[in-house]
mmCIF file of C-alpha atoms in Angstrom:
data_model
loop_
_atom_site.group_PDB
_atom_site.id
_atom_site.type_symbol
_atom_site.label_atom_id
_atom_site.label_comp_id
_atom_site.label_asym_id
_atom_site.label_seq_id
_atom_site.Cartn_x
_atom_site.Cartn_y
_atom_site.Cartn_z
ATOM 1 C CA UNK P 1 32.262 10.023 -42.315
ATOM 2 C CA UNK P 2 34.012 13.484 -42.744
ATOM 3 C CA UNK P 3 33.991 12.117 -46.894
ATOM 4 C CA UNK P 4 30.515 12.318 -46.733
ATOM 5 C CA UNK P 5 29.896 15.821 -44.967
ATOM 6 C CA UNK P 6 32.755 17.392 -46.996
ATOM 7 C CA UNK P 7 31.060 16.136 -49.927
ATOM 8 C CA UNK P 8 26.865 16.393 -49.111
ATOM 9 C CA UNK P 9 25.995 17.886 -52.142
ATOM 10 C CA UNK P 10 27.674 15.645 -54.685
ATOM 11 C CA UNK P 11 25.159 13.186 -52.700
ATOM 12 C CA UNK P 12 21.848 15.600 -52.985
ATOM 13 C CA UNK P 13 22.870 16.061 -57.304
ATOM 14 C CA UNK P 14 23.168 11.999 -57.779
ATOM 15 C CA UNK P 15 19.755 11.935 -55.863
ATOM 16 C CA UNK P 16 18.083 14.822 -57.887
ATOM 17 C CA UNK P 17 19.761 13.436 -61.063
ATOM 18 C CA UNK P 18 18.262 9.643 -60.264
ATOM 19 C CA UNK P 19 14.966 11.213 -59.509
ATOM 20 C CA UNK P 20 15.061 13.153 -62.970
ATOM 21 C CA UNK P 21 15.384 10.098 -64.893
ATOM 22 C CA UNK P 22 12.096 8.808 -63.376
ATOM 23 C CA UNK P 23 10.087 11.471 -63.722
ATOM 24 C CA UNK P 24 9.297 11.019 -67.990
ATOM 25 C CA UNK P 25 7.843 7.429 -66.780
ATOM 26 C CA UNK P 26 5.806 8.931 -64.067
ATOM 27 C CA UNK P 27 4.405 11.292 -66.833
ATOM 28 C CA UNK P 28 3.665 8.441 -69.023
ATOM 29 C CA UNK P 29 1.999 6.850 -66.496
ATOM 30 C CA UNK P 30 -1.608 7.303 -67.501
ATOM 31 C CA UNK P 31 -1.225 6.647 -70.990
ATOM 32 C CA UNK P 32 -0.367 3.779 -72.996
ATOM 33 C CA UNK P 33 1.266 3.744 -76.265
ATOM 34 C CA UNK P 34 1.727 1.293 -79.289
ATOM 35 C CA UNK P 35 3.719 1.868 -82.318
ATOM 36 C CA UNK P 36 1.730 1.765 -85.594
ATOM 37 C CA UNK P 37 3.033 -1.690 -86.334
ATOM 38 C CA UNK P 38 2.129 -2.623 -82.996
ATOM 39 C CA UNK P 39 -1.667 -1.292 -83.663
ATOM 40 C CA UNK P 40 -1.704 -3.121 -87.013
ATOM 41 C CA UNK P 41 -1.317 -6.134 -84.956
ATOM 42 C CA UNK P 42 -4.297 -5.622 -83.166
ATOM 43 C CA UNK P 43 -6.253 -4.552 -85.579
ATOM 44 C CA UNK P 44 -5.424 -8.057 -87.030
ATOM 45 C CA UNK P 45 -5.323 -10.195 -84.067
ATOM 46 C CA UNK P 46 -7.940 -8.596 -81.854
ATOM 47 C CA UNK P 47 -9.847 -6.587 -84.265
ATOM 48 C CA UNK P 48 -9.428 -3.201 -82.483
ATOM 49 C CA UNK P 49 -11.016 -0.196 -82.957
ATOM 50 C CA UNK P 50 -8.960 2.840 -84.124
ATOM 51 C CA UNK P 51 -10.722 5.991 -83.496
ATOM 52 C CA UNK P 52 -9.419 9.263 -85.163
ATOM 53 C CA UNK P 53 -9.783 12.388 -83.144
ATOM 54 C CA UNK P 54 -8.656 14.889 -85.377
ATOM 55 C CA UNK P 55 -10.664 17.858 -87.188
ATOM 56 C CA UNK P 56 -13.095 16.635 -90.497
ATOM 57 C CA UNK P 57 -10.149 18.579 -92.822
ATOM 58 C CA UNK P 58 -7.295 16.311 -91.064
ATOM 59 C CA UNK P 59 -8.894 13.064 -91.497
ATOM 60 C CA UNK P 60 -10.142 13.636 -94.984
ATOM 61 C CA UNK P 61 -7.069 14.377 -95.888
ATOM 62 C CA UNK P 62 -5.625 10.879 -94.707
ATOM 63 C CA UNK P 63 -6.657 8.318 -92.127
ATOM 64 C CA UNK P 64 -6.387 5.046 -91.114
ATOM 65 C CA UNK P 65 -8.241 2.653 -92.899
ATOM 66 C CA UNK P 66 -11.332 1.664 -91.372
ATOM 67 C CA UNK P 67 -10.642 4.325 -88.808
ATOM 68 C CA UNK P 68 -13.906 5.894 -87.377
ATOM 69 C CA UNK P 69 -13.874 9.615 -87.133
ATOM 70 C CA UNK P 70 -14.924 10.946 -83.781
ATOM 71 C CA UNK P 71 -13.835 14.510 -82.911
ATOM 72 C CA UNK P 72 -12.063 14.872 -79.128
ATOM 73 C CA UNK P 73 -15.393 17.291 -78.659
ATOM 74 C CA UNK P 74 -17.435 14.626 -79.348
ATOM 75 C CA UNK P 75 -16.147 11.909 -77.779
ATOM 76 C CA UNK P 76 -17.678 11.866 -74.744
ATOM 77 C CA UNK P 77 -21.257 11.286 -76.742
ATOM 78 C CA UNK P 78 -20.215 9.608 -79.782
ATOM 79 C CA UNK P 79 -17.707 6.873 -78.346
ATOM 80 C CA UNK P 80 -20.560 4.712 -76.710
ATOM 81 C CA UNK P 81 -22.516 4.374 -80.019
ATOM 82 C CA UNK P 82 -19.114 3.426 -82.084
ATOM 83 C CA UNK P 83 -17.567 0.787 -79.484
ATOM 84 C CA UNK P 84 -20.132 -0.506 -77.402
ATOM 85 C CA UNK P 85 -17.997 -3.204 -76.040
ATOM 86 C CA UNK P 86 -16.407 -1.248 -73.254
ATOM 87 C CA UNK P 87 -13.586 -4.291 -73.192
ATOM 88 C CA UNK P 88 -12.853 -4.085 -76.936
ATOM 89 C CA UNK P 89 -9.393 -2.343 -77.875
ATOM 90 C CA UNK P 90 -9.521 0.452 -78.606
ATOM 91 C CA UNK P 91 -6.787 2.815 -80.849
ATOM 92 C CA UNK P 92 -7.098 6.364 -80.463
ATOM 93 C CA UNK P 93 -4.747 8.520 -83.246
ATOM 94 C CA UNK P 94 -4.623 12.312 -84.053
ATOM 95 C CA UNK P 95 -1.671 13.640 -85.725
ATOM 96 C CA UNK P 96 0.817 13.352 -83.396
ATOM 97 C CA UNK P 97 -0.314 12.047 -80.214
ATOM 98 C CA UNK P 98 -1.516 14.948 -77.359
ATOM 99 C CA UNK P 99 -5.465 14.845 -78.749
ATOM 100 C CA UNK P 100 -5.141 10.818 -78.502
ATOM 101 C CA UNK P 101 -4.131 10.786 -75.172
ATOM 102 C CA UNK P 102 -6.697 13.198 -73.765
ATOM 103 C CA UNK P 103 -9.251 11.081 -75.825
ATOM 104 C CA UNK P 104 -7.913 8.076 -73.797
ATOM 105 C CA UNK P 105 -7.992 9.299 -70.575
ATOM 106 C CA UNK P 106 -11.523 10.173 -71.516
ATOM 107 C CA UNK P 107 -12.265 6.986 -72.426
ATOM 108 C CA UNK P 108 -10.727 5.424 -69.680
ATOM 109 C CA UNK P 109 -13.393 7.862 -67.298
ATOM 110 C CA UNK P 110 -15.958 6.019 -69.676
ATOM 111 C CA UNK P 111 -15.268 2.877 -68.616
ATOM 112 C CA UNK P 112 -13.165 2.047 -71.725
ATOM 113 C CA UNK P 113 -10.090 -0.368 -69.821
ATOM 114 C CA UNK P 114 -8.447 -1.652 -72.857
ATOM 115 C CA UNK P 115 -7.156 1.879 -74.688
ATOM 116 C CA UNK P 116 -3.688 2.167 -76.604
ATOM 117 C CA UNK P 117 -2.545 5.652 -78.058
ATOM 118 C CA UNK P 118 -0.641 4.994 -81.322
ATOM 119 C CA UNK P 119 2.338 6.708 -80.423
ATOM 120 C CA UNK P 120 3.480 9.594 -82.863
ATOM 121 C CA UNK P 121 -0.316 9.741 -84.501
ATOM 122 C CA UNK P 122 -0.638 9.549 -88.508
ATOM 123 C CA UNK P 123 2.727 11.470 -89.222
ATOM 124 C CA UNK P 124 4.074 7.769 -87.552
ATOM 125 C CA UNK P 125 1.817 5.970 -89.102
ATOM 126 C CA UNK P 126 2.898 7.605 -92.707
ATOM 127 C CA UNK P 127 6.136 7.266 -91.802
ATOM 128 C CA UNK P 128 6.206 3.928 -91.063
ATOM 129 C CA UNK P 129 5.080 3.074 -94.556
ATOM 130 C CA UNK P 130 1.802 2.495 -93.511
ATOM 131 C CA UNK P 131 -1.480 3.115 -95.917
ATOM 132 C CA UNK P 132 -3.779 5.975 -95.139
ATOM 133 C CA UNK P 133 -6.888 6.073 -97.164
ATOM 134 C CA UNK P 134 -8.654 9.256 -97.888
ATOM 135 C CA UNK P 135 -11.845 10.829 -98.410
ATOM 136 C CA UNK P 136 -14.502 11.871 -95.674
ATOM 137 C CA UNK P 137 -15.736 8.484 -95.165
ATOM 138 C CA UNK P 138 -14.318 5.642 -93.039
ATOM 139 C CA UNK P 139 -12.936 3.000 -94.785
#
């Protein structure tokens, strides 16, 4: 017993280490992220939607094909009229990932339950070998 009262703060730093470790998958929590393989899949498979959330200048300059451009101001009004099937997948992508997932959690307040960010946004995406297609207009 005396090992453990000589030694209580050894005790309190492997408990605030542990809890540390958790605390990047608490933050994750909300969100839920594919890799751009992982959304080509769907695309395939379950024919998701991938929504682009970035400026008009950032998506002409390179999207994802057949991506439908919806900036994260206009989400709230425009995502209804481009997926009305609230149980559809749905891909958001900027160009990194933080405008994705805020678009997601708005979805998700929406109604939207089947969301994915693709994790790491079109710089992934590009660097994954992946095709972007460019041009103002969805592809």
């Amino acid at each position: 017993m005396s090992f453990f009262l000589d030694n209580w703060y050894l005790f309190v730093l492997a408990i605030g280490s542990g809890a540390m470790l958790f605390l990047p998958a608490l933050a994750r929590q909300g969100t839920a992220s594919i890799t751009p393989a992982q959304a080509v899949q769907k695309m395939n498979a379950e024919k998701a939607v991938v929504i682009d959330v970035r400026s008009s200048d950032e998506y002409a300059s390179g999207h994802v094909k057949g991506a439908r451009h919806i900036t994260a101001d206009a989400l709230e009004q425009q995502l209804p009229q481009a997926v009305k099937n609230k149980a559809a997948p749905v891909l958001f992508i900027c160009a990194s990932g933080p405008r994705a997932q805020r678009a997601l959690l708005q979805a998700k307040k929406l109604g939207y339950e089947n969301g994915f960010v693709i994790a790491g946004g079109t710089k992934a995406w590009r660097d994954a070998g992946l095709p972007l297609a460019t041009g103002a207009k969805a592809g």
